[in-house]
CSV table of C-alpha atoms and ligand atoms in Angstrom, one decimal:
chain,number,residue,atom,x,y,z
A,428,UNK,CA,258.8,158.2,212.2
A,429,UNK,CA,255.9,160.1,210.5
A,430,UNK,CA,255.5,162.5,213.3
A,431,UNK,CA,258.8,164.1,213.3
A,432,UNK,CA,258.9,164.3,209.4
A,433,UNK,CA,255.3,166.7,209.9
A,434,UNK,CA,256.8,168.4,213.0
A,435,UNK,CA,260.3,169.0,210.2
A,436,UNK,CA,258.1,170.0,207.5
A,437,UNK,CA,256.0,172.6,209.9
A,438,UNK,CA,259.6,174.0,211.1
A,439,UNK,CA,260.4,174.4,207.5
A,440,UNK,CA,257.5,176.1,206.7
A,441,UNK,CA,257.9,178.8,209.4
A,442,UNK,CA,261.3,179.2,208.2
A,443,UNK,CA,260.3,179.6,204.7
A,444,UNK,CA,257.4,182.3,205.6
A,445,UNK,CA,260.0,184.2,207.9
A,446,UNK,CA,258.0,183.6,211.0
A,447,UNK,CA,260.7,180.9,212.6
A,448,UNK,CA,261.7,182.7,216.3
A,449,UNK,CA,265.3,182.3,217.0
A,450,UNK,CA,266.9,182.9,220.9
A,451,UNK,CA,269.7,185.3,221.5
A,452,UNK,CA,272.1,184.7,224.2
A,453,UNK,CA,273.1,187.2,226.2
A,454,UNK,CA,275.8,188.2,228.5
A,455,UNK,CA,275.4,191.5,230.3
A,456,UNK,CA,272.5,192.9,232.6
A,457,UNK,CA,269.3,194.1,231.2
A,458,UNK,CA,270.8,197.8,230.3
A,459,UNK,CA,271.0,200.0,227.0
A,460,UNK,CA,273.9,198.2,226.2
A,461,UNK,CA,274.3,194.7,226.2
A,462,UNK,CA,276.4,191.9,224.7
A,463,UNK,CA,274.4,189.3,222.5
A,464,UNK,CA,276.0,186.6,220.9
A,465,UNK,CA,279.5,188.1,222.0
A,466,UNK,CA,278.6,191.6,220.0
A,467,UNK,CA,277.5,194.7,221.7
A,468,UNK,CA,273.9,196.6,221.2
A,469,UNK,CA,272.3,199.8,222.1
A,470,UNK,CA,269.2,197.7,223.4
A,471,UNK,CA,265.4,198.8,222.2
A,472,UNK,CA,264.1,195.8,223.0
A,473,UNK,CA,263.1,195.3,226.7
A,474,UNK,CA,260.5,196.2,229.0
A,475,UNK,CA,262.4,197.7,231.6
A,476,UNK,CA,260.7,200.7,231.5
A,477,UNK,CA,261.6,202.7,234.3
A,478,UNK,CA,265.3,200.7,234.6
A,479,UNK,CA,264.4,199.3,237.3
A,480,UNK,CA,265.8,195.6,237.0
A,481,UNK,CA,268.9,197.1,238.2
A,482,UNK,CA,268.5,199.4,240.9
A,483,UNK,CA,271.0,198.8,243.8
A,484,UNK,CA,268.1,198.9,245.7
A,485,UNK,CA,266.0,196.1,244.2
A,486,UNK,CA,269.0,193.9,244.0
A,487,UNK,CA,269.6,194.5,247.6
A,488,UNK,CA,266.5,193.8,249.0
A,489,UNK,CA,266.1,191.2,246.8
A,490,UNK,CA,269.7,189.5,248.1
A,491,UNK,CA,268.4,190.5,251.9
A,492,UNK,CA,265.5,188.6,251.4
A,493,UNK,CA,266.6,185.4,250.1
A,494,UNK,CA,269.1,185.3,253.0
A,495,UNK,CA,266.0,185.6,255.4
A,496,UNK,CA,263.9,182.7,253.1
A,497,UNK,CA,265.8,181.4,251.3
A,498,UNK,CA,265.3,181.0,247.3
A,499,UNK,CA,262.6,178.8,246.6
A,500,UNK,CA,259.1,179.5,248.6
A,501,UNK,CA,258.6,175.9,249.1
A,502,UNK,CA,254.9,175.4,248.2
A,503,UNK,CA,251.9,176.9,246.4
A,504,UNK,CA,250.2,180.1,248.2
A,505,UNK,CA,247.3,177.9,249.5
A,506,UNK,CA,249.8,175.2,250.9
A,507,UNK,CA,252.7,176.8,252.7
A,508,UNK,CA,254.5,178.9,250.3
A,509,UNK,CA,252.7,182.6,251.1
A,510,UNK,CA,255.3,184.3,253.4
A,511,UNK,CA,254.8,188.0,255.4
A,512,UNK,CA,256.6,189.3,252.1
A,513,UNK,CA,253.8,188.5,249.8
A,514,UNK,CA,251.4,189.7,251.9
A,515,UNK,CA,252.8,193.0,252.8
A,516,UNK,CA,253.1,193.5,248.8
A,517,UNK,CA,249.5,193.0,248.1
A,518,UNK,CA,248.3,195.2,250.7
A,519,UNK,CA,251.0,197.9,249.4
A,520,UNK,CA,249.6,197.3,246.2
A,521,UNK,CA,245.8,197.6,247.3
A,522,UNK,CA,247.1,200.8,248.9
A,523,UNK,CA,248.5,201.7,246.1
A,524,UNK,CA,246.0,201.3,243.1
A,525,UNK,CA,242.9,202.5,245.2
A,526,UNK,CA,241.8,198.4,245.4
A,527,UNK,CA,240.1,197.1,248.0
A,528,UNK,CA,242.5,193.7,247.6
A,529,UNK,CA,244.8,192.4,245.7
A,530,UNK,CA,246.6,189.1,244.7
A,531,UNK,CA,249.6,188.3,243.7
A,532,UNK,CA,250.4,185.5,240.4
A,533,UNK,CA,253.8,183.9,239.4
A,534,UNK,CA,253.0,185.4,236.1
A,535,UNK,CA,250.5,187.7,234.3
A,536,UNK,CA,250.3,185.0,231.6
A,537,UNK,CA,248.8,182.5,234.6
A,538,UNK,CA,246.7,185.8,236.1
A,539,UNK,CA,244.7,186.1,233.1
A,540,UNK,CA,244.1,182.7,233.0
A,541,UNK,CA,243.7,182.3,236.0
A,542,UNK,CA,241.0,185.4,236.6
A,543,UNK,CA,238.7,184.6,233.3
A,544,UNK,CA,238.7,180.3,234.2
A,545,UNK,CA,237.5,180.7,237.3
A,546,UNK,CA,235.1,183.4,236.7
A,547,UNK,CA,233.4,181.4,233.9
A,548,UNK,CA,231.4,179.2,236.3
A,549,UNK,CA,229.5,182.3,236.2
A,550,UNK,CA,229.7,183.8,233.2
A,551,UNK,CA,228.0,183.1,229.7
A,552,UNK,CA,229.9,184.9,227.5
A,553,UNK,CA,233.2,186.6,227.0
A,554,UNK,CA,233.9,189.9,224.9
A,555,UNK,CA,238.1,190.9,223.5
A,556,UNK,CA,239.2,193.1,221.9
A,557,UNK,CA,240.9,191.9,218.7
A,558,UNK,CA,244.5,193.2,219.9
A,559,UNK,CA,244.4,191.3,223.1
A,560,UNK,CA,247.6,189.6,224.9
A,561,UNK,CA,247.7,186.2,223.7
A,562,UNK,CA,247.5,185.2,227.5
A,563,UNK,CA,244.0,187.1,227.7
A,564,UNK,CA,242.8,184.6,224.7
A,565,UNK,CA,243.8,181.6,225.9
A,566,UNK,CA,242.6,182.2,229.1
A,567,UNK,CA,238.9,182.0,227.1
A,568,UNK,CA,240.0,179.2,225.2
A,569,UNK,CA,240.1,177.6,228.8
A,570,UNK,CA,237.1,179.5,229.8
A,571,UNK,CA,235.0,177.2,227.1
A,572,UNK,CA,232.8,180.1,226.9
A,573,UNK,CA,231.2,181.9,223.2
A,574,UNK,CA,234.5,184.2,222.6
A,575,UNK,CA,233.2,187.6,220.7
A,576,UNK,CA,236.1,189.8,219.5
A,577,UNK,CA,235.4,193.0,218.7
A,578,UNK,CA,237.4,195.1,216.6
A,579,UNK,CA,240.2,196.8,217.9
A,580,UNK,CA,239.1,199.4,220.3
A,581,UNK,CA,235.7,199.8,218.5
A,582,UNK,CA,232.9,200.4,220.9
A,583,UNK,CA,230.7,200.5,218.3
A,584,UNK,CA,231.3,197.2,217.6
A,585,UNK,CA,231.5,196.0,221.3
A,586,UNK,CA,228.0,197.9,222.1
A,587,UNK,CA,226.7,195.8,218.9
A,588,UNK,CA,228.1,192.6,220.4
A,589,UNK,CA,226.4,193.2,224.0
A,590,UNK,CA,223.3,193.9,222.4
A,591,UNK,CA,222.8,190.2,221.4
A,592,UNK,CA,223.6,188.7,225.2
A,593,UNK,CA,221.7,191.5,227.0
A,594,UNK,CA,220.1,189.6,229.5
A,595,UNK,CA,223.5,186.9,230.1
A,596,UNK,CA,226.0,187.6,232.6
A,597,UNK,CA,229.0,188.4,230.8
A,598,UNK,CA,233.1,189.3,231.2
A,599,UNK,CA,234.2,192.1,228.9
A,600,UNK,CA,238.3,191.9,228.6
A,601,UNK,CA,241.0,194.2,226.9
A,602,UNK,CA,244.7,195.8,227.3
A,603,UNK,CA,245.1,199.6,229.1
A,604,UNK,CA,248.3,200.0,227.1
A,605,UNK,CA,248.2,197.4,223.8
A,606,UNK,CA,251.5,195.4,223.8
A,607,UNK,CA,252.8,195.9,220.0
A,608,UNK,CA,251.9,199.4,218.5
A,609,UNK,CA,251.8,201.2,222.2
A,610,UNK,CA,248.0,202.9,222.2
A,611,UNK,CA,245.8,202.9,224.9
A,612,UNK,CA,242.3,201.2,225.2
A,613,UNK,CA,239.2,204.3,225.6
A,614,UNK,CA,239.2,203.6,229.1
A,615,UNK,CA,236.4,205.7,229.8
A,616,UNK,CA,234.2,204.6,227.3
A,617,UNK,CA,235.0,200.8,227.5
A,618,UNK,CA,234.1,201.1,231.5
A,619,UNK,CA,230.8,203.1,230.6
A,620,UNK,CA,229.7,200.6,227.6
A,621,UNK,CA,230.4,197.7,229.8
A,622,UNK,CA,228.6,198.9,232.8
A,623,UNK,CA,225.7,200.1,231.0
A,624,UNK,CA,225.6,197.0,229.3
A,625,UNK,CA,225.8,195.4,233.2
A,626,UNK,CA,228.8,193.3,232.5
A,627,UNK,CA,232.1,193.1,234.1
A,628,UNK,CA,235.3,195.0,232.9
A,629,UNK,CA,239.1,193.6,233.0
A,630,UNK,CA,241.7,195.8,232.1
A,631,UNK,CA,245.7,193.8,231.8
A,632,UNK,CA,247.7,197.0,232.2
A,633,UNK,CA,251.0,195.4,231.9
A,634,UNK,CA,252.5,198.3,230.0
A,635,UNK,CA,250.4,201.1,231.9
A,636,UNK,CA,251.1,200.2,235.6
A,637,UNK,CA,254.5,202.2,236.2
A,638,UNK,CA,254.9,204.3,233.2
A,639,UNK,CA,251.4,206.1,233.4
A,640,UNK,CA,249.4,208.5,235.3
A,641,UNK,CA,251.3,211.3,237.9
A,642,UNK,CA,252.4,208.0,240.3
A,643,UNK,CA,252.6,205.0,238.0
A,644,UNK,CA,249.2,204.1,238.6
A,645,UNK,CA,248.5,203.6,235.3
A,646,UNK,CA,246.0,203.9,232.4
A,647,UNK,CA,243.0,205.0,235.0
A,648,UNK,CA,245.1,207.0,237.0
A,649,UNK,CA,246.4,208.9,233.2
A,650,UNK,CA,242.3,208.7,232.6
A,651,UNK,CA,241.5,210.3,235.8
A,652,UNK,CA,239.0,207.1,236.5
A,653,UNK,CA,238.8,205.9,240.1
A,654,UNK,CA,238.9,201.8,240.6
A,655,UNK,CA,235.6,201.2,240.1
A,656,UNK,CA,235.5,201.9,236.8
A,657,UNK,CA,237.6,198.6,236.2
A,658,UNK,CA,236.1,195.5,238.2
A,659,UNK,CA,239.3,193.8,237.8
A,660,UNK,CA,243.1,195.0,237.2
A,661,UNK,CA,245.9,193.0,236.0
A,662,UNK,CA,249.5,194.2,236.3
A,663,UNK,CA,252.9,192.5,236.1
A,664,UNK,CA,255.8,193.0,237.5
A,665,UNK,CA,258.0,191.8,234.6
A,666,UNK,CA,257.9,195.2,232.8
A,667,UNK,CA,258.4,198.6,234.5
A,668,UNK,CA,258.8,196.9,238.1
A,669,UNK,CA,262.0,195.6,236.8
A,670,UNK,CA,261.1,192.2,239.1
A,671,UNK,CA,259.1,189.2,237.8
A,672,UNK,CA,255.0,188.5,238.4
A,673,UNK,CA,251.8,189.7,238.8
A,674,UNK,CA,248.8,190.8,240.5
A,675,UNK,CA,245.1,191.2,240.1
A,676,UNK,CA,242.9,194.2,242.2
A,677,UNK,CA,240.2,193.7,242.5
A,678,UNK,CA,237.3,193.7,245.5
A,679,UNK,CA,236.8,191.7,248.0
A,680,UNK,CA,234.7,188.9,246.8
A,681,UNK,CA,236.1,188.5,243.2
A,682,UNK,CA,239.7,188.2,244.6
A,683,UNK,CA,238.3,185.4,247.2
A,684,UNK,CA,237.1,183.7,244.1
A,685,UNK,CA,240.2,183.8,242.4
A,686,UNK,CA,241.9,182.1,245.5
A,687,UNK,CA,239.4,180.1,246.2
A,688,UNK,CA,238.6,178.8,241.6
A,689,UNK,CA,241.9,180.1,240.2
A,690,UNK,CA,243.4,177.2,238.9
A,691,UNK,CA,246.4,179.0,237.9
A,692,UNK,CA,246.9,180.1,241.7
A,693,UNK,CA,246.4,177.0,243.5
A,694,UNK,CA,248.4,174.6,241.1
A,695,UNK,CA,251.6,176.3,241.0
A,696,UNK,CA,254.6,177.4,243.5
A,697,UNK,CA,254.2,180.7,244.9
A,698,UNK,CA,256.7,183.0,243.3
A,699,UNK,CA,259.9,183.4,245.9
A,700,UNK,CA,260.3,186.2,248.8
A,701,UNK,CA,263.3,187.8,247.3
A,702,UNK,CA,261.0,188.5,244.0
A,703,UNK,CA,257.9,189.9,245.9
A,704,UNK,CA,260.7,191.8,248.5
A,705,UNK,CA,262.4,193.3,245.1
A,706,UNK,CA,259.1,194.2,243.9
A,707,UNK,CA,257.6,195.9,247.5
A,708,UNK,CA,261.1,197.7,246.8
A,709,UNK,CA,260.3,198.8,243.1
A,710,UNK,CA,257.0,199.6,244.1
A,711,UNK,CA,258.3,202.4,246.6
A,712,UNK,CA,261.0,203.2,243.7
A,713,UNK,CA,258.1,203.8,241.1
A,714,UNK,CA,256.2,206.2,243.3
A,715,UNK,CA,259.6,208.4,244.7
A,716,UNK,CA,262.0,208.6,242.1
A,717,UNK,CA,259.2,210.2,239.4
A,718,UNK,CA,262.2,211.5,237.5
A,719,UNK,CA,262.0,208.5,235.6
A,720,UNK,CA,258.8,208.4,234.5
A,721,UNK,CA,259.6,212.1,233.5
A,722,UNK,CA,263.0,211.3,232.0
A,723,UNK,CA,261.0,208.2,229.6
A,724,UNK,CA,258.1,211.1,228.8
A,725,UNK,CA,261.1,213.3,227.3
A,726,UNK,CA,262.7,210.8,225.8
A,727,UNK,CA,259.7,209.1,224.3
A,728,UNK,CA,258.4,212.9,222.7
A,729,UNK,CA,262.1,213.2,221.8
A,730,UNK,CA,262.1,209.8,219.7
A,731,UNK,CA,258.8,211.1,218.2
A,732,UNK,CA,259.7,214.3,217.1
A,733,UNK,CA,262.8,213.2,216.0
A,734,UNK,CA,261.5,210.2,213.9
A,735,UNK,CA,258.8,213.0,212.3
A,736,UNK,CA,261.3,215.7,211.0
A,737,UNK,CA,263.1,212.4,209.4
A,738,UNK,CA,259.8,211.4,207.7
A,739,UNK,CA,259.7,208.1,209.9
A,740,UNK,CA,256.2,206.4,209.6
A,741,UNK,CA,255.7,205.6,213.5
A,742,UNK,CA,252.6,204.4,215.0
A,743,UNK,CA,251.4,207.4,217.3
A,744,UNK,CA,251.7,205.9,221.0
A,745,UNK,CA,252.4,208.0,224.2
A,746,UNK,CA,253.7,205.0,226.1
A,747,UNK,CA,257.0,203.1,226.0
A,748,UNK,CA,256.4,201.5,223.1
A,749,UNK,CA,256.9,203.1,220.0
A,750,UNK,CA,256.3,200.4,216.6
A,751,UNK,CA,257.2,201.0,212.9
A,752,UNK,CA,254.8,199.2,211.1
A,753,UNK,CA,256.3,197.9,208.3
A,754,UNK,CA,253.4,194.8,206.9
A,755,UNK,CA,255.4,192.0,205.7
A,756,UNK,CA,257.1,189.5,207.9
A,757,UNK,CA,260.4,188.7,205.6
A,758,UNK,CA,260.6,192.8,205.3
A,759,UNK,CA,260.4,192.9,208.7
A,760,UNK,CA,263.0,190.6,209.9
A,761,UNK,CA,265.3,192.0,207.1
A,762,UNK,CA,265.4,195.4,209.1
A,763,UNK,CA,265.7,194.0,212.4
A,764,UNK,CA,268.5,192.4,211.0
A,765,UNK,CA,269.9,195.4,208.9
A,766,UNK,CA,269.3,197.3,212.5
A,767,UNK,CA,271.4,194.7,214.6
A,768,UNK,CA,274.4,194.7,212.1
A,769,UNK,CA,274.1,198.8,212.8
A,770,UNK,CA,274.6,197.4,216.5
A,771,UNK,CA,270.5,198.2,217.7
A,772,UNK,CA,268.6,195.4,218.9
A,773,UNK,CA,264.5,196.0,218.6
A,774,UNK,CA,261.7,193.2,218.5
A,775,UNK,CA,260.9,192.2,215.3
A,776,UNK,CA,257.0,191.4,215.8
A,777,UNK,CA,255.2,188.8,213.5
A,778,UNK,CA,252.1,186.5,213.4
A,779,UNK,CA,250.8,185.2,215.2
A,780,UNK,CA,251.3,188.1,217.8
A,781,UNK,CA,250.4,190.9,215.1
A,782,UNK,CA,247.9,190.4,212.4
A,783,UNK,CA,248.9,188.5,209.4
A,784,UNK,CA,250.1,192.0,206.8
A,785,UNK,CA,250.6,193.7,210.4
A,786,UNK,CA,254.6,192.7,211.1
A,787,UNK,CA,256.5,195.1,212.8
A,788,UNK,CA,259.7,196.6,214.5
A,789,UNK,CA,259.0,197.1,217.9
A,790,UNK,CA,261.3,199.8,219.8
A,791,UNK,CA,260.8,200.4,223.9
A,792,UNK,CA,262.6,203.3,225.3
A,793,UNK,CA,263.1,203.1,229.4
A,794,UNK,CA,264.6,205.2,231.9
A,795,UNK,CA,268.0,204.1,231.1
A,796,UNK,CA,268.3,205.4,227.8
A,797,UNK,CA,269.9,208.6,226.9
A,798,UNK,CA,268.9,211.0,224.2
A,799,UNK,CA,272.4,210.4,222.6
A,800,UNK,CA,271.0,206.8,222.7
A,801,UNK,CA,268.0,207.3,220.7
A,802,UNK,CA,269.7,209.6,218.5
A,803,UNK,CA,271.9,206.6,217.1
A,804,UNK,CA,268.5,204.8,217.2
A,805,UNK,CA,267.3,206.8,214.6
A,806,UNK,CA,270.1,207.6,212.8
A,807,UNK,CA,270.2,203.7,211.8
A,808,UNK,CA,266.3,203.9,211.3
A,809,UNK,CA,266.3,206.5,208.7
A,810,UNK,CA,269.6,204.6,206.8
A,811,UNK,CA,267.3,201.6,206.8
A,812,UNK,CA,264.7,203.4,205.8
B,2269,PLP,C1,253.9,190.6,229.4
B,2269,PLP,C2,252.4,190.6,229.3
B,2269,PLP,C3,251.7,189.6,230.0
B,2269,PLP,C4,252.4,188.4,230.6
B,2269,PLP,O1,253.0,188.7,231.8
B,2269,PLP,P1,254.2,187.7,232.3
B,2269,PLP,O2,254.3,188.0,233.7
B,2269,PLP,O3,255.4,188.0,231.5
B,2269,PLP,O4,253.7,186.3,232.1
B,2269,PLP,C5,250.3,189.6,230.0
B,2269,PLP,N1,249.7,190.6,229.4
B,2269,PLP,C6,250.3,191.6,228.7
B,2269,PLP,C7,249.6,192.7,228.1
B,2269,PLP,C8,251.7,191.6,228.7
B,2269,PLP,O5,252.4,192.5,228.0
């Protein structure tokens, strides 16, 4: 049949320009050091921040509350699948993040898409910044709104852009914490352009909820911005919660709309009791036991310096994510694959997630690490180097 010859030949072709992605199986718990494929690695590569996915105390309330419920919630949140545990988590949340509501998603990649479709009734025109989540873009694709991407943390650019829909409702979207190379949108300069500018801001701050500010709070807690300064906040739970989710905060009437237009919410089965009990859990975990947050800060200035005296070329980030750029994609997979036979797993990140030129190795320290850990890390590093 003609179609699976041009579905072969496409396959080929990814192989042949080292962008094919290939699965890994394996064994163990998400820890520093895992078994994959039957060999074991010092782990760089998950979002576990704060090594939480393992806490006894996660698992057990997670285990207590699927004895209570049950496993599966049954239904969508609108139908009959939104339990007392859900709701208790959204209001801890709201507490939380200064919000005046919050919801909670199956996942942030149905959030985002879920927040800019059903906003779109309203809006004419949707501003991203070029480094967005690839959930965050196709949740305009969706949107069938005019999509202008400015360049990458540029608010010259984005003030240039907003200049030419001044008078049109619009929906301006980025990442706190950017998911490859680590850095941090200018929080405080995004919220004043936008507002001046009379559109509305959405901030995904999957990598910033946990990991930054003096509670977790994130990038506008490490800014020192109060809530308003971000009309809508996206968060999941699958990176330093250690769980599996997300949320929005928002105010009142925007997070009625999203119950009410999200297509994303309704259509789908709300995510099960044990997951939001584990995550109420975490988010108590987050908040008390700040010796993680503090232990990932050393570690991550430890990795830094320590990659600097060995004349490492890493990206600058003060988050969890720490990237070595290295351009093209066949180089790039060649470390990560030099790098695994040393025994270190990291994400090897190509197009279309970076820019085509832009491929990368993408190391996360957590919690969990030790510094003994990350001095192996870079031991292999430089002898790849
Ligand atoms: C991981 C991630 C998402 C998707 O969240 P899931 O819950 O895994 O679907 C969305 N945005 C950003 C920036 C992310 O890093």
């Amino acid at each position: 049949m003609l179609i699976r010859s041009q579905l072969e030949h496409a396959l080929a072709g990814l192989s042949q320009r080292a962008l094919r992605r290939k699965r890994h199986v394996r064994t163990t718990p998400v820890l520093p050091e895992c078994i994959v494929d039957g060999k074991t690695y010092l782990n760089f590569a998950s979002n576990d921040y704060l090594g939480l996915a393992n806490h006894p105390e996660v698992i057990m309330a997670f285990q207590r509350a699927a004895n209570t419920y049950g496993v599966g919630s049954g239904a969508s949140h609108v139908v009959s699948g939104h339990t007392m545990v859900h709701h208790a988590l959204e209001e801890d949340l709201a507490g939380f993040l200064g919000y005046p509501r919050v919801l909670v998603f199956s996942t942030g990649y149905m959030a985002n898409v879920g927040v800019i479709t059903a906003l779109a009734r309203h809006i004419k025109v949707i501003f991203q910044d070029k480094r967005n989540h690839a959930s965050l873009i196709d949740g305009s694709r969706l949107a069938h709104r005019p999509l202008e991407r400015y360049r990458h943390s540029s608010m010259s650019d984005l003030s240039r852009r907003l200049a030419n829909y001044s008078t049109q409702m619009g929906l301006v979207v980025s990442d706190g914490v950017f998911s490859v190379e680590g850095d941090l949108a200018p929080l405080p300069e995004l919220s004043q352009t936008t507002h001046q500018a009379g559109k509305l801001l959405m901030v995904d701050d999957a990598h910033g909820v946990g990991v930054l500010g003096e509670k977790g709070q994130g990038s506008l807690s490490y800014f020192q911005l109060p809530a308003c300064a971000v009309d809508i906040l996206v968060g999941t739970f699958g990176k330093a919660f250690g769980t599996f989710g997300a949320f929005v905060a928002a105010d009142e009437v925007i997070i009625e709309t999203l119950l009410q237009f999200s297509r994303s919410y309704t259509y789908t089965t709300a995510l099960p009791p044990a997951i939001a009990a584990a995550t109420a859990v975490s988010l108590q975990l987050l908040q008390t036991e700040t010796w993680r947050r503090h232990h990932l800060r050393a570690l991550i200035a430890y990795f830094q310096a320590g990659a600097a005296s060995l004349g490492l070329a890493y990206t600058p980030s003060i988050t969890a994510i720490q990237c070595i750029e290295i351009g093209d994609p066949a180089k790039a997979l060649d470390r990560g694959e030099r790098l695994a036979a040393q025994g270190i797993r990291v994400a090897v990140m190509r197009p279309p997630t970076t820019m085509p030129h832009h491929s990368s190795l993408r190391i996360t320290l957590t919690a969990a690490h030790q510094k003994r850990q990350v001095d192996r890390l870079l031991e292999c590093l430089v002898q790849g180097n």
